[in-house]
Amino acid sequence: MQHLNTLLCRAVLGTLLSLPALAADKTVKVYNWSDYIGEDTIEKFEGATGISVTYDVFDSNEVLEAKVLSGQSGYDVVVPTSDYLARHIKAGAYQKLDKSKIPNWKNLDTDLLATLENYDPDNAYAAPYQWGTTGIGYNAEKIAALLGEDAPTDSWALVFDPKYASKLKGCGISILDSAGEVLPLVLNYLGLDPNSTNPSDYEKAEALMLSVRDNVRYFHSSRYITDLANGDICVAIGWSGDIFQAAARAEEAENGIEVLYYIPKEGTAMWADMMAIPKDAKNVDEAHAWINMMLDAQIGADITNYVWYGSPNKAAEAYIDEEILSHPGIYPPEGTNLFTFKVLPTKIDRVMTRTWTKIKSGK
Ligand code: SPD
């Protein structure tokens, strides 16, 4: 009898001990941009769903694309920008969303969804996550000290004109490390089509970039947040929310550095990053649960309130800080000079990649 009791106790204990293990069996693997989620978003998702999250980050579409197009991404949810998403859809890299598992879809801004149909007809494969612009972040005091009243802090000339860039070499200029992000901005600055399919336009962009190349401290797509905040660089071509995060970090550090962001008057890119489920996803229900939770009004607002990017979530606006909703750098006013990225022919992609390699190597 004693023996039987011991066995029963062990069995009950064994079952109890294995319960958390069972809960932890539900998992979702998410691959998102760095510095792009609320402080406690993952924790809240895990608490509400019992699904544990593996969360990895990247800082360029090119890096994400290599994984997704390999067909073995290893992730359940990834977040490409809309133009890359379109390419991936054509390559058959994603599965269609089951919207019956995303009741929060109703929270999305229908005008934005209509625009995004240019990349993903019927919004069949992806849900918008956040959107933003590409612009210039700068250290107000250093730029004023080096360029005085001449500082063109409303123009790409601050970086793309050697007259100014050469004076900023010492304090540090950084540029996003991506052909697809930067070459359209250069073409647009030159008065050319930012989505040009003419190879000779890329030669012009290359010539301009080589004329300022020596003044660029580095090409990188995430390091500039910390470096702007610390004063290790003074100008960055970067993404809106990242620059605002740099400004917030400097403010928190009380280091006397004021980081500002502007959308250059010549115009810039506006883009949206999209949540999609790769073909090789192993946890498809959990991926839908993740997407649904990101589209919750409060969670969506928490993300925007933390990362300072625009929200695609209309219902979230009730919870987004007024300072953000009325910020022209985050929600650009009507009439701001903005363009979107188009999907370019593969031949032009190759031209862009070659051009970028030459620019970076300085030859
Ligand atoms: N740190 C988050 C940055 C998100 C940037 N997405 C950019 C896409 C631009 N085409």
Coordinates of C-alpha atoms and ligand atoms in Angstrom, one line a residue:
M1 CA 0.0 0.0 0.0
Q2 CA 2.7 2.3 1.0
H3 CA 4.4 1.5 -2.3
L4 CA 1.2 2.2 -4.3
N5 CA 0.8 5.6 -2.6
T6 CA 4.3 6.6 -3.4
L7 CA 3.7 5.6 -7.1
L8 CA 0.5 7.6 -7.2
C9 CA 2.2 10.6 -5.6
R10 CA 5.0 10.4 -8.2
A11 CA 2.5 10.2 -11.0
V12 CA 0.5 13.2 -9.9
L13 CA 3.7 15.2 -9.2
G14 CA 5.0 14.1 -12.6
T15 CA 1.8 15.4 -14.4
L16 CA 1.9 18.7 -12.5
L17 CA 5.6 19.2 -13.3
S18 CA 5.0 18.6 -17.0
L19 CA 2.2 21.1 -17.2
P20 CA 4.4 24.2 -17.7
A21 CA 6.4 22.2 -20.2
L22 CA 3.2 21.5 -22.2
A23 CA 2.3 25.2 -22.2
A24 CA 5.8 26.1 -23.3
D25 CA 5.3 23.7 -26.2
K26 CA 3.3 26.4 -28.0
T27 CA 5.8 28.7 -29.5
V28 CA 6.1 31.3 -32.2
K29 CA 9.3 32.5 -33.9
V30 CA 9.3 36.1 -34.9
Y31 CA 11.9 37.9 -37.1
N32 CA 11.4 41.7 -36.8
W33 CA 13.4 44.9 -37.4
S34 CA 15.6 45.9 -34.5
D35 CA 14.3 48.6 -32.1
Y36 CA 10.8 48.1 -33.4
I37 CA 8.6 46.8 -30.6
G38 CA 7.0 48.0 -27.3
E39 CA 8.9 47.6 -24.1
D40 CA 6.6 44.8 -22.8
T41 CA 4.8 43.7 -26.0
I42 CA 6.4 40.2 -26.0
E43 CA 5.7 39.7 -22.3
K44 CA 2.1 40.7 -22.8
F45 CA 1.6 38.4 -25.7
E46 CA 3.1 35.4 -23.8
G47 CA 0.9 36.2 -20.8
A48 CA -2.3 36.5 -22.8
T49 CA -1.8 33.5 -25.0
G50 CA 0.6 31.1 -23.2
I51 CA 2.6 31.0 -26.4
S52 CA 6.3 31.5 -25.9
V53 CA 8.1 33.8 -28.3
T54 CA 11.5 33.5 -29.9
Y55 CA 12.3 37.0 -31.1
D56 CA 15.2 37.7 -33.5
V57 CA 16.0 41.0 -35.2
F58 CA 17.5 42.3 -38.5
D59 CA 18.2 45.7 -39.8
S60 CA 17.9 45.4 -43.6
N61 CA 15.4 44.0 -46.1
E62 CA 18.4 42.4 -47.9
V63 CA 19.3 40.3 -44.9
L64 CA 15.6 39.3 -44.4
E65 CA 15.2 38.5 -48.1
A66 CA 18.1 36.1 -48.2
K67 CA 16.4 34.0 -45.5
V68 CA 12.9 34.2 -46.8
L69 CA 13.8 33.3 -50.4
S70 CA 15.9 30.4 -49.3
G71 CA 12.6 28.7 -48.4
Q72 CA 14.1 27.8 -45.0
S73 CA 13.7 31.0 -43.0
G74 CA 13.1 29.1 -39.7
Y75 CA 10.5 31.8 -38.7
D76 CA 6.7 31.9 -38.3
V77 CA 6.3 35.7 -38.7
V78 CA 8.6 38.0 -40.7
V79 CA 8.3 41.8 -41.4
P80 CA 9.5 42.8 -44.9
T81 CA 8.8 46.3 -46.3
S82 CA 5.9 46.4 -48.7
D83 CA 8.0 46.5 -51.9
Y84 CA 10.1 43.5 -50.8
L85 CA 6.9 41.7 -49.7
A86 CA 5.6 42.0 -53.3
R87 CA 8.7 40.4 -54.6
H88 CA 8.6 37.6 -52.1
I89 CA 4.9 37.0 -52.8
K90 CA 5.7 36.6 -56.5
A91 CA 8.4 34.1 -55.5
G92 CA 5.8 32.1 -53.6
A93 CA 7.6 32.7 -50.3
Y94 CA 4.5 33.3 -48.1
Q95 CA 1.2 31.6 -47.1
K96 CA -2.1 33.4 -47.3
L97 CA -3.4 34.8 -44.1
D98 CA -6.5 33.2 -42.6
K99 CA -8.3 36.4 -41.6
S100 CA -10.9 34.5 -39.5
K101 CA -8.0 34.1 -37.1
I102 CA -7.2 37.8 -37.1
P103 CA -10.4 39.5 -35.7
N104 CA -8.4 42.6 -35.0
W105 CA -8.0 43.1 -38.7
K106 CA -11.0 45.4 -38.4
N107 CA -8.8 47.9 -36.5
L108 CA -6.7 48.6 -39.6
D109 CA -6.8 51.9 -41.5
T110 CA -8.8 51.0 -44.7
D111 CA -7.2 53.8 -46.8
L112 CA -3.7 52.4 -46.0
L113 CA -4.9 48.8 -46.8
A114 CA -6.1 50.1 -50.2
T115 CA -2.7 51.6 -50.9
L116 CA -1.0 48.4 -49.8
E117 CA -3.0 46.4 -52.4
N118 CA -0.5 47.7 -54.9
Y119 CA 2.0 45.3 -53.4
D120 CA -0.3 42.6 -52.1
P121 CA -3.7 42.4 -54.0
D122 CA -6.6 41.9 -51.6
N123 CA -4.2 42.2 -48.7
A124 CA -4.0 38.4 -48.9
Y125 CA -0.6 37.8 -47.5
A126 CA 0.3 40.5 -45.0
A127 CA -0.8 42.9 -42.4
P128 CA 0.8 46.3 -41.9
Y129 CA 2.9 46.6 -38.7
Q130 CA 4.3 50.2 -38.6
W131 CA 5.2 52.8 -41.2
G132 CA 7.5 55.7 -41.5
T133 CA 9.8 57.9 -43.6
T134 CA 13.5 58.0 -44.3
G135 CA 15.2 61.3 -43.5
I136 CA 18.0 63.1 -41.7
G137 CA 18.8 63.0 -38.0
Y138 CA 21.3 65.4 -36.7
N139 CA 23.0 66.8 -33.6
A140 CA 21.6 70.4 -33.5
E141 CA 24.5 71.9 -31.6
K142 CA 27.3 70.4 -33.7
I143 CA 25.7 71.3 -37.0
A144 CA 25.1 74.8 -35.9
A145 CA 28.7 75.1 -34.7
L146 CA 30.2 73.7 -37.9
L147 CA 27.9 75.2 -40.5
G148 CA 26.3 78.2 -38.7
E149 CA 23.4 79.8 -40.4
D150 CA 24.3 78.1 -43.7
A151 CA 23.3 74.7 -42.5
P152 CA 20.7 73.3 -44.9
T153 CA 18.7 71.5 -42.2
D154 CA 15.8 71.1 -44.6
S155 CA 17.6 69.5 -47.5
W156 CA 19.5 66.3 -48.5
A157 CA 22.3 68.7 -49.4
L158 CA 23.5 68.4 -45.8
V159 CA 24.9 64.9 -46.7
F160 CA 24.8 64.8 -50.6
D161 CA 26.6 68.1 -51.2
P162 CA 30.4 67.9 -50.7
K163 CA 30.4 71.6 -49.7
Y164 CA 28.5 70.7 -46.5
A165 CA 29.5 67.0 -46.1
S166 CA 33.2 67.8 -46.1
K167 CA 32.7 70.1 -43.1
L168 CA 30.9 67.3 -41.2
K169 CA 33.4 64.6 -41.8
G170 CA 35.1 65.1 -38.5
C171 CA 31.9 64.9 -36.4
G172 CA 30.7 61.8 -38.3
I173 CA 28.2 61.1 -41.0
S174 CA 26.4 57.7 -41.2
I175 CA 24.3 56.3 -44.0
L176 CA 21.9 53.3 -44.1
D177 CA 23.7 50.3 -45.5
S178 CA 21.2 49.4 -48.2
A179 CA 21.2 50.1 -52.0
G180 CA 17.4 49.8 -52.0
E181 CA 17.0 52.4 -49.3
V182 CA 19.6 55.0 -50.3
L183 CA 19.9 55.0 -54.1
P184 CA 16.2 56.1 -54.6
L185 CA 16.9 59.1 -52.3
V186 CA 19.9 60.1 -54.3
L187 CA 18.0 59.8 -57.6
N188 CA 15.2 61.9 -56.2
Y189 CA 17.7 64.5 -54.9
L190 CA 19.1 64.6 -58.5
G191 CA 15.7 65.3 -59.8
L192 CA 15.4 61.8 -61.4
D193 CA 12.8 59.1 -60.9
P194 CA 13.5 57.5 -57.5
N195 CA 12.2 54.2 -59.0
S196 CA 14.2 54.7 -62.2
T197 CA 14.7 51.7 -64.5
N198 CA 17.3 53.5 -66.5
P199 CA 20.8 52.1 -65.7
S200 CA 22.5 55.4 -66.6
D201 CA 20.6 57.2 -63.8
Y202 CA 22.3 54.9 -61.4
E203 CA 25.7 56.0 -62.8
K204 CA 24.7 59.6 -61.9
A205 CA 23.7 58.5 -58.4
E206 CA 27.0 56.6 -58.1
A207 CA 29.0 59.7 -59.2
L208 CA 27.2 61.9 -56.6
M209 CA 27.8 59.3 -53.8
L210 CA 31.5 59.0 -54.7
S211 CA 31.8 62.8 -54.4
V212 CA 30.8 62.6 -50.7
R213 CA 32.1 59.0 -49.9
D214 CA 35.3 60.2 -48.2
N215 CA 33.2 62.2 -45.7
V216 CA 31.1 59.2 -44.6
R217 CA 32.2 57.5 -41.4
Y218 CA 30.2 54.3 -41.9
F219 CA 27.3 52.6 -43.7
H220 CA 25.1 50.8 -41.2
S221 CA 21.4 50.5 -40.6
S222 CA 21.0 50.5 -36.8
R223 CA 24.1 51.6 -35.1
Y224 CA 23.3 55.3 -35.7
I225 CA 20.7 55.3 -33.0
T226 CA 23.2 54.8 -30.2
D227 CA 25.9 56.9 -31.9
L228 CA 23.6 59.9 -32.5
A229 CA 22.4 59.7 -28.9
N230 CA 26.0 59.6 -27.6
G231 CA 27.3 62.3 -29.9
D232 CA 29.7 59.8 -31.7
I233 CA 28.2 60.9 -35.0
C234 CA 26.5 64.2 -35.9
V235 CA 24.4 63.3 -39.0
A236 CA 22.6 60.1 -40.0
I237 CA 20.5 59.2 -43.0
G238 CA 18.0 57.0 -41.1
W239 CA 14.5 56.0 -40.4
S240 CA 12.1 58.4 -38.7
G241 CA 11.3 56.4 -35.5
D242 CA 15.0 55.4 -35.1
I243 CA 16.1 59.0 -35.0
F244 CA 13.3 59.9 -32.5
Q245 CA 14.5 57.0 -30.4
A246 CA 18.0 58.4 -30.5
A247 CA 16.6 61.8 -29.4
A248 CA 14.8 60.1 -26.5
R249 CA 17.9 58.2 -25.4
A250 CA 20.0 61.4 -25.4
E251 CA 17.3 63.1 -23.4
E252 CA 17.1 60.3 -20.9
A253 CA 20.9 60.3 -20.6
E254 CA 20.8 64.0 -19.9
N255 CA 24.0 64.4 -21.9
G256 CA 23.0 67.8 -23.4
I257 CA 22.7 66.4 -26.9
E258 CA 19.7 67.4 -28.9
V259 CA 18.9 65.1 -31.8
L260 CA 16.5 66.4 -34.4
Y261 CA 14.8 64.8 -37.5
Y262 CA 13.6 66.3 -40.7
I263 CA 12.1 65.2 -44.0
P264 CA 14.1 66.9 -46.7
K265 CA 12.3 69.4 -48.9
E266 CA 13.4 67.6 -52.1
G267 CA 11.2 64.7 -50.8
T268 CA 11.7 61.3 -49.4
A269 CA 10.5 57.7 -49.2
M270 CA 7.5 56.7 -47.2
W271 CA 7.1 53.0 -46.5
A272 CA 5.2 50.4 -44.5
D273 CA 6.6 47.2 -42.9
M274 CA 4.4 44.2 -43.2
M275 CA 3.8 41.0 -41.1
A276 CA 3.8 37.9 -43.2
I277 CA 3.9 34.1 -42.6
P278 CA 6.7 32.3 -44.5
K279 CA 5.8 29.1 -46.4
D280 CA 8.1 27.1 -44.1
A281 CA 6.4 28.4 -40.9
K282 CA 5.9 25.5 -38.4
N283 CA 3.6 27.3 -36.0
V284 CA 0.9 28.8 -38.2
D285 CA -1.9 29.2 -35.7
E286 CA 0.6 30.9 -33.3
A287 CA 1.7 33.2 -36.1
H288 CA -1.9 34.3 -36.6
A289 CA -2.2 34.8 -32.9
W290 CA 0.9 37.0 -33.0
I291 CA -0.4 39.1 -35.9
N292 CA -3.8 39.4 -34.3
M293 CA -2.3 40.7 -31.0
M294 CA -0.1 43.2 -32.8
L295 CA -3.3 44.6 -34.3
D296 CA -5.0 45.0 -31.0
A297 CA -5.7 48.7 -30.4
Q298 CA -3.9 49.0 -27.1
I299 CA -0.9 46.8 -28.1
G300 CA -0.6 48.7 -31.4
A301 CA -0.6 52.0 -29.5
D302 CA 2.0 50.7 -27.0
I303 CA 4.3 49.9 -29.9
T304 CA 3.9 53.3 -31.6
N305 CA 4.2 55.2 -28.2
Y306 CA 7.5 53.4 -27.7
V307 CA 9.1 53.3 -31.2
W308 CA 7.7 56.5 -32.6
Y309 CA 6.7 55.1 -36.0
G310 CA 3.3 55.7 -37.6
S311 CA 0.6 53.2 -36.7
P312 CA -1.6 51.5 -39.4
N313 CA -4.2 50.9 -36.7
K314 CA -7.1 53.4 -36.7
A315 CA -8.5 52.0 -33.4
A316 CA -5.1 52.5 -31.7
E317 CA -5.2 56.2 -32.3
A318 CA -7.4 56.6 -29.2
Y319 CA -4.4 55.4 -27.1
I320 CA -1.5 57.0 -29.0
D321 CA 0.2 60.0 -27.4
E322 CA -1.1 63.3 -28.8
E323 CA 2.5 64.4 -29.1
I324 CA 3.1 61.6 -31.6
L325 CA -0.2 62.0 -33.5
S326 CA 0.5 65.7 -34.1
H327 CA 4.2 65.3 -34.9
P328 CA 4.9 66.3 -38.5
G329 CA 8.0 64.1 -38.6
I330 CA 5.9 61.0 -37.7
Y331 CA 2.6 61.8 -39.4
P332 CA 3.7 64.1 -42.2
P333 CA 1.1 66.7 -43.1
E334 CA -0.7 66.8 -46.4
G335 CA 1.5 68.2 -49.1
T336 CA 4.8 66.7 -47.8
N337 CA 6.9 65.6 -50.7
L338 CA 6.8 61.8 -50.4
F339 CA 7.3 58.9 -52.8
T340 CA 6.9 55.1 -52.4
F341 CA 9.1 52.3 -53.6
K342 CA 8.1 50.3 -56.6
V343 CA 9.1 46.7 -57.4
L344 CA 11.9 47.1 -59.9
P345 CA 13.0 44.6 -62.6
T346 CA 15.7 42.1 -61.5
K347 CA 18.1 43.7 -64.0
I348 CA 17.8 47.0 -62.2
D349 CA 18.2 45.3 -58.8
R350 CA 21.6 44.0 -60.0
V351 CA 22.6 47.4 -61.2
M352 CA 21.7 48.8 -57.8
T353 CA 23.7 46.1 -56.0
R354 CA 26.8 46.7 -58.1
T355 CA 26.5 50.5 -57.8
W356 CA 26.2 50.1 -54.0
T357 CA 29.3 47.9 -53.8
K358 CA 31.3 50.5 -55.7
I359 CA 30.0 53.4 -53.5
K360 CA 30.9 51.6 -50.3
S361 CA 34.4 50.6 -51.5
G362 CA 34.9 54.2 -52.7
K363 CA 36.1 53.1 -56.2
Ligands
SPD1 N1 14.3 50.1 -36.3 C1 13.2 49.9 -37.2 C2 13.4 50.3 -38.6 C3 12.3 49.9 -39.4 C4 12.7 50.3 -40.8 N2 12.0 49.7 -41.8 C5 12.4 50.3 -42.9 C6 12.0 50.0 -44.2 C7 12.3 51.1 -45.1 N3 12.2 50.8 -46.5

